[in-house]
Each structure stands twice: as structure tokens, then as C-alpha cells.
Tab-separated table of C-alpha atoms in Angstrom:
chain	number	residue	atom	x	y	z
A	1	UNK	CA	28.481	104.883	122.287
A	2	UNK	CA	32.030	105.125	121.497
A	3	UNK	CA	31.810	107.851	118.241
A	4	UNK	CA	29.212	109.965	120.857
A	5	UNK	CA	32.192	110.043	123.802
A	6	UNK	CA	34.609	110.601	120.844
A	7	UNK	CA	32.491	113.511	119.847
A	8	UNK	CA	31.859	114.850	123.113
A	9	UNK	CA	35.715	114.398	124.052
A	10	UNK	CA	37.088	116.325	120.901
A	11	UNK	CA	34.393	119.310	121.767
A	12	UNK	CA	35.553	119.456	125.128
A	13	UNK	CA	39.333	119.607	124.255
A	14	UNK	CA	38.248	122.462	121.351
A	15	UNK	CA	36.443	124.372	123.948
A	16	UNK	CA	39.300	123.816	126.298
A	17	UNK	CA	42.046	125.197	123.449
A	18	UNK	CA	39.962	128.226	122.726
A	19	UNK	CA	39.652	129.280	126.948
A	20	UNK	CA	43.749	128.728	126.552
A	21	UNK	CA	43.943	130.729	124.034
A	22	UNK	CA	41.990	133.744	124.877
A	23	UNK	CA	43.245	133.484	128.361
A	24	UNK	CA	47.077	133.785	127.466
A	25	UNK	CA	47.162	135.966	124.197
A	26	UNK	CA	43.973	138.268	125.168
A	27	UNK	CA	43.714	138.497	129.062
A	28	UNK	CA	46.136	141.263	129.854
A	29	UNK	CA	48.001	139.767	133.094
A	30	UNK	CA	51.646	139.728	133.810
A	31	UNK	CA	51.923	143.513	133.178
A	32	UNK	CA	55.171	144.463	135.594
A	33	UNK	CA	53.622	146.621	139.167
A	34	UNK	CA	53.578	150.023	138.706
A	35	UNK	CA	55.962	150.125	141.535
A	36	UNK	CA	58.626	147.951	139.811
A	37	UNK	CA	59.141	149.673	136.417
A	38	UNK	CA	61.974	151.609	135.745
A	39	UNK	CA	64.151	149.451	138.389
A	40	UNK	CA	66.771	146.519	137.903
A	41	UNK	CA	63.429	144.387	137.884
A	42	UNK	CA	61.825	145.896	135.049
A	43	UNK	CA	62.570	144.115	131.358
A	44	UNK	CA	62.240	147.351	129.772
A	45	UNK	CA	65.534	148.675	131.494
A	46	UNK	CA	67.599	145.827	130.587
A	47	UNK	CA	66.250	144.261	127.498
A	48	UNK	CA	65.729	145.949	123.729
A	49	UNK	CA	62.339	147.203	122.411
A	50	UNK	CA	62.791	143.756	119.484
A	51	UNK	CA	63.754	141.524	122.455
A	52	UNK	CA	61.018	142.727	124.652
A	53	UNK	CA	58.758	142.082	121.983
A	54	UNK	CA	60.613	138.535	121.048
A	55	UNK	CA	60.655	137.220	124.542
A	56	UNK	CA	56.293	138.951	124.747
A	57	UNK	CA	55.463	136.824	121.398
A	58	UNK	CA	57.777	133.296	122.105
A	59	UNK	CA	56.658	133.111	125.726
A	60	UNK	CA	53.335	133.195	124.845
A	61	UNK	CA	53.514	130.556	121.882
A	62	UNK	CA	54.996	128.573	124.332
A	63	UNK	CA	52.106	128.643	127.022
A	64	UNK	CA	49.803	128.031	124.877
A	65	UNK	CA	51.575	124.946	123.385
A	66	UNK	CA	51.977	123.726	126.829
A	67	UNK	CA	48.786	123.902	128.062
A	68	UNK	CA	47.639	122.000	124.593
A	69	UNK	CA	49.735	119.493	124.051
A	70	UNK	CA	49.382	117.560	127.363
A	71	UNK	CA	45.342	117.358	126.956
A	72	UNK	CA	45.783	116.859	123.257
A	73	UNK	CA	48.085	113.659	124.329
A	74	UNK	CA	45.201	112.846	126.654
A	75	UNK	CA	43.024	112.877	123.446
A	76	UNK	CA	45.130	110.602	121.379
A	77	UNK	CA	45.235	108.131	124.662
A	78	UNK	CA	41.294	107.684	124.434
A	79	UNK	CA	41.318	107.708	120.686
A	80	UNK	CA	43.198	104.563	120.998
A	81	UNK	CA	41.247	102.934	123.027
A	82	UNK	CA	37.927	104.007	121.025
A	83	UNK	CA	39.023	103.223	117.628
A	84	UNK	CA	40.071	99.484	118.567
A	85	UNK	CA	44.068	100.579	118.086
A	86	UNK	CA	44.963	99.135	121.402
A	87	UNK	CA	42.992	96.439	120.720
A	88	UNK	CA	45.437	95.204	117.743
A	89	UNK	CA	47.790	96.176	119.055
A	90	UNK	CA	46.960	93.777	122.200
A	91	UNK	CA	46.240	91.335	119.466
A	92	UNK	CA	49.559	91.143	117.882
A	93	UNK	CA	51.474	91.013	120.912
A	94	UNK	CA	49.267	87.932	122.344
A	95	UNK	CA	49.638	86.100	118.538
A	96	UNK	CA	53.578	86.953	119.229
A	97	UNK	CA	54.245	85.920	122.514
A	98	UNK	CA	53.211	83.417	125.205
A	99	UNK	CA	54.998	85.081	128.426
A	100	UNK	CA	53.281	88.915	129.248
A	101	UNK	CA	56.846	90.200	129.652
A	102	UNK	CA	57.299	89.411	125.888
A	103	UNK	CA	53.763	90.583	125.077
A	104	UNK	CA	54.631	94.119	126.964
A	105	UNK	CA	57.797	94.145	124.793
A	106	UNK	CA	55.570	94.058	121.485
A	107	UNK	CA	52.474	96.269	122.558
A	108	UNK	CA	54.763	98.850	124.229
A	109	UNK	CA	56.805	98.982	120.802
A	110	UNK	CA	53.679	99.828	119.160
A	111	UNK	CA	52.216	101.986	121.434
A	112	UNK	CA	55.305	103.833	121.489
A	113	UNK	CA	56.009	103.754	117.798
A	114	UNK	CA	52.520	105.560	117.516
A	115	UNK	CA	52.843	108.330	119.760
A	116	UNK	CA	56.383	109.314	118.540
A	117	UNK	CA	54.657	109.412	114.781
A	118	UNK	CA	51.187	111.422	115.870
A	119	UNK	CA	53.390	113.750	118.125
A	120	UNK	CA	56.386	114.236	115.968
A	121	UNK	CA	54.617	116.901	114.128
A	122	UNK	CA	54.536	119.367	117.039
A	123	UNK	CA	57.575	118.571	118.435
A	124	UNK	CA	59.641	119.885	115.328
A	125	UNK	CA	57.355	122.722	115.138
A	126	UNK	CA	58.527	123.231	118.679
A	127	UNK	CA	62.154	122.755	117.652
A	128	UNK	CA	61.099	124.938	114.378
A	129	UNK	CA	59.720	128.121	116.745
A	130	UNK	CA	63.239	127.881	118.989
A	131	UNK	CA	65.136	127.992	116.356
A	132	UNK	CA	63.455	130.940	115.175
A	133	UNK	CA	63.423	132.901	118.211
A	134	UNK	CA	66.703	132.512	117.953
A	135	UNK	CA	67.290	130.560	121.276
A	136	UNK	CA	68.054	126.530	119.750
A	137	UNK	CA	71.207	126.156	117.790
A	138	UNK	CA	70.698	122.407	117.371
A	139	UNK	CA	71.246	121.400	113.769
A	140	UNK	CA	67.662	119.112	112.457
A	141	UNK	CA	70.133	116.127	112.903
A	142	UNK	CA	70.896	116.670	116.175
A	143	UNK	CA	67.539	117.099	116.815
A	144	UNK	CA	66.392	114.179	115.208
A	145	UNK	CA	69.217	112.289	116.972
A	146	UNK	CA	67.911	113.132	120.241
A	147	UNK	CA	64.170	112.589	119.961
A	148	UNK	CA	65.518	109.174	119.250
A	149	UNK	CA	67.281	108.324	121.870
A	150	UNK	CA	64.486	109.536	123.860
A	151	UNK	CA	62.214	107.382	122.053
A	152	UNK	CA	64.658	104.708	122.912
A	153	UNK	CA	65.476	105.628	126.676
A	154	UNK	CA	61.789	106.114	127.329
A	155	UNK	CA	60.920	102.499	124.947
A	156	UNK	CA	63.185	101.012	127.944
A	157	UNK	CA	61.499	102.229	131.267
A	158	UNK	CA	58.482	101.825	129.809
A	159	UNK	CA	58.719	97.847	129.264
A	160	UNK	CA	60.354	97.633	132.692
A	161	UNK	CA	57.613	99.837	134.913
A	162	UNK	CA	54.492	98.128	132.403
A	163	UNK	CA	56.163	94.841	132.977
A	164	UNK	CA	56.191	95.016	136.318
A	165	UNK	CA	52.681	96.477	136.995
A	166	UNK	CA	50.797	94.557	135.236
A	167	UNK	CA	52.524	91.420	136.093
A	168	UNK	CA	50.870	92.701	139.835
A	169	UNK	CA	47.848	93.482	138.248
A	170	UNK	CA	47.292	89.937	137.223
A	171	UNK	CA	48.497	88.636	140.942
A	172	UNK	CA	46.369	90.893	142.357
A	173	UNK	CA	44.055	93.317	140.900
A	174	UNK	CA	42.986	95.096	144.728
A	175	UNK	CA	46.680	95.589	145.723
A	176	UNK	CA	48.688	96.115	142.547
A	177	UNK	CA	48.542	99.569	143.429
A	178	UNK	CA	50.580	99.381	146.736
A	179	UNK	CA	53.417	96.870	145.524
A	180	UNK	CA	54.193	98.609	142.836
A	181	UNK	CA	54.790	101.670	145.348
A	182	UNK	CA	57.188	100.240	147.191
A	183	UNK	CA	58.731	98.654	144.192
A	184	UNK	CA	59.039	102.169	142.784
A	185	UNK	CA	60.914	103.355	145.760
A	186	UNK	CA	64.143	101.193	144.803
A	187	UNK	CA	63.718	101.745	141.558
A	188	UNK	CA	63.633	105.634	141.297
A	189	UNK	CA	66.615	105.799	143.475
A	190	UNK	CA	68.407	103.674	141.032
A	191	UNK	CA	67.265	106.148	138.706
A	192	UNK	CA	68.125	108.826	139.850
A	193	UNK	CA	72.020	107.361	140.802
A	194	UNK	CA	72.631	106.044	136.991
A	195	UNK	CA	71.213	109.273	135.674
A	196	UNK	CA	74.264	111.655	135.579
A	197	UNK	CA	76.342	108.164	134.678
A	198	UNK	CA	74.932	106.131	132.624
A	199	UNK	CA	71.438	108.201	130.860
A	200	UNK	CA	72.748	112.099	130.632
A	201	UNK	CA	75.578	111.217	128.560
A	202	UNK	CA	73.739	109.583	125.578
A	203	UNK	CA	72.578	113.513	124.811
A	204	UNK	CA	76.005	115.283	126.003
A	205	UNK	CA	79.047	115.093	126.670
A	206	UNK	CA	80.088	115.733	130.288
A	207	UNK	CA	83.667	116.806	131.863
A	208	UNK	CA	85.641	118.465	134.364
A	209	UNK	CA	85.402	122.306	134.242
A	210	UNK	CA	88.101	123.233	131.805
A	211	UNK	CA	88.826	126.797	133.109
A	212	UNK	CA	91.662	125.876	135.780
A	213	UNK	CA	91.768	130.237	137.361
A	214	UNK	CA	87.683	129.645	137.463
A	215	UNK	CA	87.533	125.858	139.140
A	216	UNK	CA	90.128	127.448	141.889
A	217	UNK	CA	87.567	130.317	142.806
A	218	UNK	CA	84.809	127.481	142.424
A	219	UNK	CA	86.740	125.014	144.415
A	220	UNK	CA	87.249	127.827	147.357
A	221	UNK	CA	83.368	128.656	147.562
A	222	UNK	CA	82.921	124.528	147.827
A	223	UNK	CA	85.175	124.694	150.517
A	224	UNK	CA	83.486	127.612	152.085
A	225	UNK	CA	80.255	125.578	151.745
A	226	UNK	CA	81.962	122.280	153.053
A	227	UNK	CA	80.696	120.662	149.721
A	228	UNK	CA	82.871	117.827	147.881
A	229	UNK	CA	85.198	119.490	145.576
A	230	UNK	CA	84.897	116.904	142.213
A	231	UNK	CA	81.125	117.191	141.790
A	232	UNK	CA	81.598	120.557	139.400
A	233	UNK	CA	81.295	119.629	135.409
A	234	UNK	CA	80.556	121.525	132.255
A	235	UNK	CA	78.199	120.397	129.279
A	236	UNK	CA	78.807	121.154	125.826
A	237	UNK	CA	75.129	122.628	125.131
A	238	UNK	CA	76.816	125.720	122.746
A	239	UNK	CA	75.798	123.323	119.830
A	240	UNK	CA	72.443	123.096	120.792
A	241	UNK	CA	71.142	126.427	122.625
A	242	UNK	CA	71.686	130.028	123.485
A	243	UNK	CA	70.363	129.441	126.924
A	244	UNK	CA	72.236	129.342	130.490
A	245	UNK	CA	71.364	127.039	132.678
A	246	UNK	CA	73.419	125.087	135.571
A	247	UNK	CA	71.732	122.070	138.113
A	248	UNK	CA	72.093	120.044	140.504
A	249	UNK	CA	71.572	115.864	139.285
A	250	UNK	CA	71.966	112.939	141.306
A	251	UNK	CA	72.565	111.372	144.927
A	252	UNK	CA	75.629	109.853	146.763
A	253	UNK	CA	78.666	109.648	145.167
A	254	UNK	CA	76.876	109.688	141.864
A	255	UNK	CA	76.198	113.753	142.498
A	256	UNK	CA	76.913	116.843	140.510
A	257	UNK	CA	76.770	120.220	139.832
A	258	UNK	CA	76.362	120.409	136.368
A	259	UNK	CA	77.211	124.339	134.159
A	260	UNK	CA	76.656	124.916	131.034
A	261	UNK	CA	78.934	125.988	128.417
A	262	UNK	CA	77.057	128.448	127.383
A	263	UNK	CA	77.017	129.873	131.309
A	264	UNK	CA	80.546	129.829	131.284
A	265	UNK	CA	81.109	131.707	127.906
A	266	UNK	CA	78.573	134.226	128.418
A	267	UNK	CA	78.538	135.363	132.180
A	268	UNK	CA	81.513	136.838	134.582
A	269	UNK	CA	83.316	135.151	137.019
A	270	UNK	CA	81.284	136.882	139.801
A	271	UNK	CA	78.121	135.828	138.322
A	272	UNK	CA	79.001	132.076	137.663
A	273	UNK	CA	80.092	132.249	141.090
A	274	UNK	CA	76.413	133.415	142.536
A	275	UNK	CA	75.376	130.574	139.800
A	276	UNK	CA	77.684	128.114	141.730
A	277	UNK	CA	76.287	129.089	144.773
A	278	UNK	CA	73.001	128.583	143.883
A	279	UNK	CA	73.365	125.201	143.051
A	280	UNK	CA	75.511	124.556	146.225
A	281	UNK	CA	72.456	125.868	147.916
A	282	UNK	CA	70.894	122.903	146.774
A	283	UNK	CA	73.459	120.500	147.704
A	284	UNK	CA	73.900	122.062	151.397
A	285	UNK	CA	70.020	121.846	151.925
A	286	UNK	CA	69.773	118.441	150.655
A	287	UNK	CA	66.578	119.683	148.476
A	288	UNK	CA	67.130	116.501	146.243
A	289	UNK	CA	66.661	114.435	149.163
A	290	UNK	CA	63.310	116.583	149.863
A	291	UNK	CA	62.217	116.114	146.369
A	292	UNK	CA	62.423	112.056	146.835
A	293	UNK	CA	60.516	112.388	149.646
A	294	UNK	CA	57.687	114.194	147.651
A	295	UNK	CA	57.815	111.965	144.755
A	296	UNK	CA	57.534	109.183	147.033
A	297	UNK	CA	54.423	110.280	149.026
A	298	UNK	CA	53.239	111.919	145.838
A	299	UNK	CA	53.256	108.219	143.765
A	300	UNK	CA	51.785	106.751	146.650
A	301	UNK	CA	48.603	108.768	146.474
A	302	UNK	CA	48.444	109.303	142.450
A	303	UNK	CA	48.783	105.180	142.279
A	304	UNK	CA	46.108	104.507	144.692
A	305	UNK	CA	43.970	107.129	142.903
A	306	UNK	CA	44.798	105.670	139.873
A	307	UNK	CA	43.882	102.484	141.023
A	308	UNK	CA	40.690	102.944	141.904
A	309	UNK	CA	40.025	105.484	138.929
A	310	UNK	CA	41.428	102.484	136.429
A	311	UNK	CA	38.345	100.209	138.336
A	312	UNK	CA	35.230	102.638	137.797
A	313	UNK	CA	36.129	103.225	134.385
A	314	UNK	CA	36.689	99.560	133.087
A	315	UNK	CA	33.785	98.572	135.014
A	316	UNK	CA	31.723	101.266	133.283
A	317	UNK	CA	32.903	101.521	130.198
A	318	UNK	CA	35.431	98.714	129.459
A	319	UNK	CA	33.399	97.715	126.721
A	320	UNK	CA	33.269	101.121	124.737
A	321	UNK	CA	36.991	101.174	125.482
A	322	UNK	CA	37.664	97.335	124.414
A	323	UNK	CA	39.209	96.505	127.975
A	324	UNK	CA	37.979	93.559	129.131
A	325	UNK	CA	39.555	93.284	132.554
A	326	UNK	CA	41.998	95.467	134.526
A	327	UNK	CA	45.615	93.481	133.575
A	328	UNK	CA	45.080	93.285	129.943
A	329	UNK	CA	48.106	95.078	128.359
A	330	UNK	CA	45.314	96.662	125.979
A	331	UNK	CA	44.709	98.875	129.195
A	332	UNK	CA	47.873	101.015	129.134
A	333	UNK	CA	46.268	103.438	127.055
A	334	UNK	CA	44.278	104.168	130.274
A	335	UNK	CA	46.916	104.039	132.449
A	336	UNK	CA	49.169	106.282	131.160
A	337	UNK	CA	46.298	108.640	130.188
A	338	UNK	CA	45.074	108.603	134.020
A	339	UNK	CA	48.713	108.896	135.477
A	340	UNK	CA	49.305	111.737	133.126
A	341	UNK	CA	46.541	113.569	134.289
A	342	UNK	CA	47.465	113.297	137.584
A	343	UNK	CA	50.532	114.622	137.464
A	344	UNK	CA	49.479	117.713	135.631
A	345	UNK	CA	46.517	118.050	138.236
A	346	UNK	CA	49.272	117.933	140.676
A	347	UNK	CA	51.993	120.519	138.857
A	348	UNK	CA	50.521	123.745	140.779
A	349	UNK	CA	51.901	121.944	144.138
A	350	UNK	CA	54.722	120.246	142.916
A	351	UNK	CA	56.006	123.478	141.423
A	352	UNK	CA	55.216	125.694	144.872
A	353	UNK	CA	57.425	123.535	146.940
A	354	UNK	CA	59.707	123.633	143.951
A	355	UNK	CA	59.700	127.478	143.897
A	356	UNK	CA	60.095	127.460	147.154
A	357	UNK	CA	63.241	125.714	146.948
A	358	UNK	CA	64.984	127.761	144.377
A	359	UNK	CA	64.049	130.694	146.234
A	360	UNK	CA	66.212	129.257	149.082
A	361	UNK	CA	68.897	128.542	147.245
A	362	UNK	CA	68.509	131.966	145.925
A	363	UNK	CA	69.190	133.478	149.777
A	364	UNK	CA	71.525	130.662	150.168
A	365	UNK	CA	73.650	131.985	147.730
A	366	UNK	CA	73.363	135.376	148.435
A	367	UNK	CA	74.234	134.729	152.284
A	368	UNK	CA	77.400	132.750	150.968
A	369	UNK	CA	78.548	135.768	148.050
A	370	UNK	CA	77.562	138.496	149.651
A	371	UNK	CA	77.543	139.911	145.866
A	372	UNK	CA	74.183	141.191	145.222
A	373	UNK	CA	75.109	143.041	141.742
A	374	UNK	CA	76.146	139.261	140.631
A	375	UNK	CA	73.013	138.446	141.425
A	376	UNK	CA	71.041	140.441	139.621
A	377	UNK	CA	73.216	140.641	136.476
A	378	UNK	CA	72.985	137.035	136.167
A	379	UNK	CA	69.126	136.669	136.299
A	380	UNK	CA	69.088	139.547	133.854
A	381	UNK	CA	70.816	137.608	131.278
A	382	UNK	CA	69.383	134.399	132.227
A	383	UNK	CA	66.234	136.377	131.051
A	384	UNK	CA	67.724	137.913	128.236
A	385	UNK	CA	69.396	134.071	126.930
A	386	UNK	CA	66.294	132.471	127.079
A	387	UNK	CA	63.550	134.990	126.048
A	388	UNK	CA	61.925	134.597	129.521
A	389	UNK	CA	58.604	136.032	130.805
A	390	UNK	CA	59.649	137.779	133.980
A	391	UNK	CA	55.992	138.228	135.384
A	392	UNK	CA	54.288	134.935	133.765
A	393	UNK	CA	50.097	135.273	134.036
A	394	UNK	CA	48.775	133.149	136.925
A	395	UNK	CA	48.207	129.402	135.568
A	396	UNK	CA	51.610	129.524	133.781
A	397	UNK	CA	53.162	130.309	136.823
A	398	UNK	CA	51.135	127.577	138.605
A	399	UNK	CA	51.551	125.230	135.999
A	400	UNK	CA	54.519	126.066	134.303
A	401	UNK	CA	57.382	127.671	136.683
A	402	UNK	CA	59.550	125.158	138.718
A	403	UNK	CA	61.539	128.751	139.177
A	404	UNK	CA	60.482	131.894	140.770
A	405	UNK	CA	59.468	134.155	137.430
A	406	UNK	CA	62.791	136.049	137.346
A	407	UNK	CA	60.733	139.594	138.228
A	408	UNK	CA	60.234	137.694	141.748
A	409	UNK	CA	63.675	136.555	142.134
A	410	UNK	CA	65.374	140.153	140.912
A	411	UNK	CA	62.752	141.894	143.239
A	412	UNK	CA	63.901	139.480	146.125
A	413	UNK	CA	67.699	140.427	145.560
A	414	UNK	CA	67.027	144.190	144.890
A	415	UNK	CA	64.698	144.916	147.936
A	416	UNK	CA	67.668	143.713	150.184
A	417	UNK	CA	70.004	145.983	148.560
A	418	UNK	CA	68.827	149.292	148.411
A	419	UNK	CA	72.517	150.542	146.582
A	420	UNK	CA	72.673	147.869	144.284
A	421	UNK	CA	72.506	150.503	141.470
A	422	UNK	CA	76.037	152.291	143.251
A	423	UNK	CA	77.286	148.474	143.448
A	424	UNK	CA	77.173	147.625	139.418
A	425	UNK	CA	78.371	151.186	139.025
A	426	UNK	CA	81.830	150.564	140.698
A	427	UNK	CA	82.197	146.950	139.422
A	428	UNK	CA	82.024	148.811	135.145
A	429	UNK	CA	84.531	151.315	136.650
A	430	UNK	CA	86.484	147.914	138.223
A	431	UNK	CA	85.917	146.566	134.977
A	432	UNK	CA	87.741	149.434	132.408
């Protein structure tokens, strides 16, 4: 039984690679409207033939690798399970230890361990195809260095949150799902106050913005915005991409507005500004506060489906899968291979509220600039820094884009401004 659902699961995750494939290198969408090209929106008018082609051949290498290596992480999840791995690994841990919180220690080690080896080798080739594109300028030790400390970081949540459920799950196997929901609701907000304090800061370093003429103009748009004036900091991400990026991270007094360096180096003043203002449009709206709020009706539902989900399968198939009752630690497999599917069946709406909030901060920002030039300048280089598809195909959007695809958010900006060509005019003459 188990090498026949083995068999059946690798065909269906072949079959599922191929329909990936054809659909993002062969299927034609994301072609710019006809009534788009030749204006600020079009790529062709502000990128290079070799970086049209660059950003054409990386963003599709990275779909695809997207939509495979979730599914193929499902795959290794059941694998697992039907080889017996779990199984010894559940073995060792009980040999080991008499308390479960010491027996989670073990198996999670293991487990972890495991999937950091069987994954590694498409991670570096991930690192391997940034670096060639030209965007990652992370040396293989820095690299290295921080797929460790993720290992490490994520070796630590996961013996806390595993601890904890399946300590419930032995207390009680009909309501584990709805204690550990409220128990999550403390514990992500704790999360999510340490994060900028105690968990960014193991990958970068983190200070004050440096440029004293820039943090004035900055400080002066806060004001304008009514928005606490020491939240601004830079990152030192130079040494590890060619992207720009800035974001908004934690809540209370624990919250920041975080540029990179590589934003500050490579854009005007003008355009960090309309950055700046983005992010502030974030702050004002209190969008992180909305975002809880989803999360926390969003874990409600996915552990209550996962709950019953976690109780059909067991029941049915518990002994293919060598799980012989819901809180064995030998079960985690499952869990994490249910919860993960979950939250990619969930991405499309997740990612349209998302969208929907960048695209306010997006008016939010132009409302509080007024500079609609700076706008569009910036998402062109944004574009042009990362190698971004502007007009992503359907299911990437869907799946993929937290952001508006920058052809959306330039047409936004542009259609408001029918003289934003006469605009960028005078600021080069401003400019010489």
C-alpha cells in the first residue's frame, strides 16, 4: 500500500511540474496591453534589450521554482512518513527522553536536520541563479552563514509551537485545535514585537539613517504624517543584493521603517522620499494591525481544518503512514505537510488583501508628495534592481505577488498624471 501511494504521489507531482512548466515558459501571458507600450509603463522604454531579456529569462526560472519547490517539500513530508523515517526518528527521541518536551527537542532536531540536507541542494542553486543574474552579491559564506541561522531560528520556534501542540493533543485530541489558537494569539504578537529587536539583527545590522540633510527631509514628511520621528533605520544589504527594498516591521514601540542601503545609494532624494511615504502609508493606516487580524482569523480556520484533516487521514491511513494515534510526535510530518498546504491554498487571498494594501499606500503616498515623476522613477528602478516581471501571468500574480506587478502600480500613478512626461522633463533640466 505504501510503495503504490508513493508511486501514485511522485506521478502526480511529475504531472504537476510539467503543467508548471508549460504554463509559465510556453503559455504566452503577461505580454504588456497594446494600449500601454511605448509609455512610462512599458519595460521596453526604460529597460535595455539584455535586461529585458535578463529580467524575461530570471523571472521565469523563478516561477517555476516557486511553484515546485513547495509541492516538492510536500513530497519529501509523505516520503517520510512512508519510508518509516519518522518512525526512527520517533524512536530515538522516545529511547532518549522520558518528558515529550525533551522528545520534541530530539525528533524536531532530526526532522529539521533532514530537510535542511534534502533541500540544501536547491536552495544554493537558488542563491547560484541570483548571483548570476546579477542581482545577489552575497559571498557563499555569507550565504551559508545565513541559511544557518535560519536553520537555527526556525530549529527554535519549531520546538516551542510542536511542544506546545502536541502537549494539547495528548490533553485533548477534539480541542487541541482551538487552544492552540488562542495560545497563538499571544504568541505571534510577541513575535512580531522581538522581531525588529531581537531576530532581524542576527542577519543585519540595523542603525539610524546616516545621511543627516536626508533624515531632516524624512523627519519633516513624518511630521507631516504625524508619525514618530525615531522609527526610520537603514540596513546594510549592499553586501548581499542589488535590490531596493524598504518596509514596515513591528508593533508598539518596537516599530520601524526599515530602507535599504542599497535604496539610499541608488535612488534620489525625491524618490526615497515617495519610498518613505509609502511605508508611512502603512504606518498611518495601521495595515500591520489589519494583517494580525487576518492571520488571526486565518489560523483559526486553517487549524480547525487541519484538525479535522489530521483525523480522516490517521484514521484511514495511519497505518501506511506509521502513525498510530493523533499526538505521537511521529505525526509532524503530517502536520506540517497539511499546514503547508493550507497556506499555499490560501496565498491567492492573502496576497489580494495584501495588494490591496500596497496599492493604498501607493495613493497614500502620492496624496502626501504630490510628486508623481518620483513615483514613477522609483518603481522603474525598483524594476530595473531586481529584474522584475512588470505584467506577471495570472497564477504568479495570484500566488506569487504580495505587490501590485509594477506595470499596475506605474499605470496607477501615470493615468492620474497625464503630464508626467513634461514633469521628469523639468526635474533633468533641475538636475544639470
Amino acid at each position: 500500500m505504501a510503495k503504490k501511494i508513493g508511486i501514485i504521489t511522485l506521478m502526480l507531482f511529475g504531472v504537476y511540474a510539467v503543467g508548471m512548466y508549460f504554463y509559465i515558459f510556453h503559455s504566452g501571458s503577461g505580454d504588456i496591453p497594446e494600449v500601454l507600450k511605448g509609455t512610462v509603463a512599458d519595460p521596453a522604454v526604460f529597460m535595455s534589450p539584455h535586461e529585458l531579456l535578463l529580467s524575461e529569462d530570471f523571472s521565469r526560472i523563478r516561477n517555476f521554482l516557486f511553484f515546485v519547490a513547495t509541492p516538492l517539500e510536500w513530497l519529501i513530508y509523505a516520503f517520510i512518513l512512508l519510508l518509516g523515517i519518522s518512525r526512527l526518528f520517533e524512536k530515538k527521541a522516545t529511547l532518549r527522553a522520558k518528558t515529550t518536551l525533551f522528545q520534541t527537542i530530539i525528533y524536531v532536531f532530526w526532522l529539521s536536520l533532514l530537510m535542511y540536507i534534502v533541500l540544501w541542494p536547491l536552495e544554493y542553486y537558488k542563491y547560484y541563479l541570483s548571483k548570476d543574474y546579477g542581482i545577489s552579491t552575497q559571498t557563499f559564506p555569507s550565504w551559508m552563514r545565513d541559511g544557518l541561522v535560519d536553520l537555527g531560528v526556525n530549529y527554535v520556534m519549531s520546538i516551542v509551537v510542536m511542544s506546545v501542540i502536541y502537549g494539547l493533543m495528548k490533553k485533548s485530541e477534539k480541542k487541541w485545535w482551538f487552544y492552540t489558537w488562542l495560545l497563538s494569539i499571544p504568541f505571534s504578537i510577541f513575535v512580531m514585537f522581538v522581531q525588529p529587536i531581537i531576530i532581524d539583527p542576527l542577519y543585519n545590522d540595523f542603525y539610524p539613517l546616516q545621511n543627516k540633510e536626508l533624515e531632516a527631509k524624512i523627519l519633516a514628511l513624518a511630521d507631516q504624517a504625524k508619525i514618530p520621528s525615531d522609527h526610520v533605520y537603514e540596513v546594510n544589504m549592499a553586501e548581499k543584493t542589488n535590490a531596493l527594498n524598504a518596509y514596515v516591521t513591528g508593533i508598539g514601540s518596537n516599530s520601524r521603517i526599515v530602507l535599504w542601503d542599497t535604496t539610499l545609494n541608488r535612488l534620489t532624494d525625491k524618490e526615497i522620499l515617495f519610498i518613505m511615504a509609502h511605508e508611512m502609508g502603512h504606518y498611518v493606516e495601521k495595515h500591520i494591525y489589519f494583517g494580525m487580524a487576518g492571520y488571526i482569523l486565518l489560523t483559526f480556520i486553517g487549524l480547525w481544518l487541519t484538525s479535522k484533516i489530521m483525523r480522516w487521514i490517521i484514521t484511514r491511513y495511519g497505518q501506511v503512514l506509521k502513525i498510530k494515534k493523533l499526538g505521537d510526535i511521529g505525526s509532524i510530518p503530517l502536520f506540517l505537510l497539511i499546514t503547508s498546504f493550507l497556506l499555499f491554498a490560501a496565498s491567492p487571498l492573502t496576497n489580494y488583501f495584501s495588494r490591496y494594501q500596497e496599492s493604498r499606500a501607493d495613493q497614500y503616498a502620492i496624496k502626501l508628495t504630490g510628486d508623481h515623476a518620483a513615483a514613477v522613477s522609483s518603481f522603474q528602478k525598483l524594476t530595473k534592481a531586481g529584474l522584475s516581471e512588470v505584467n506577471p501571468p495570472i497564477l504568479v500574480k495570484w500566488f506569487r505577488y504580495t505587490h501590485p506587478p509594477m506595470l499596475e502600480r506605474i499605470y496607477s500613478v501615470y493615468k492620474d498624471s497625464p503630464n508626467i512626461e513634461q514633469e521628469k522633463k523639468e526635474e533633468r533640466k533641475k538636475g544639470k
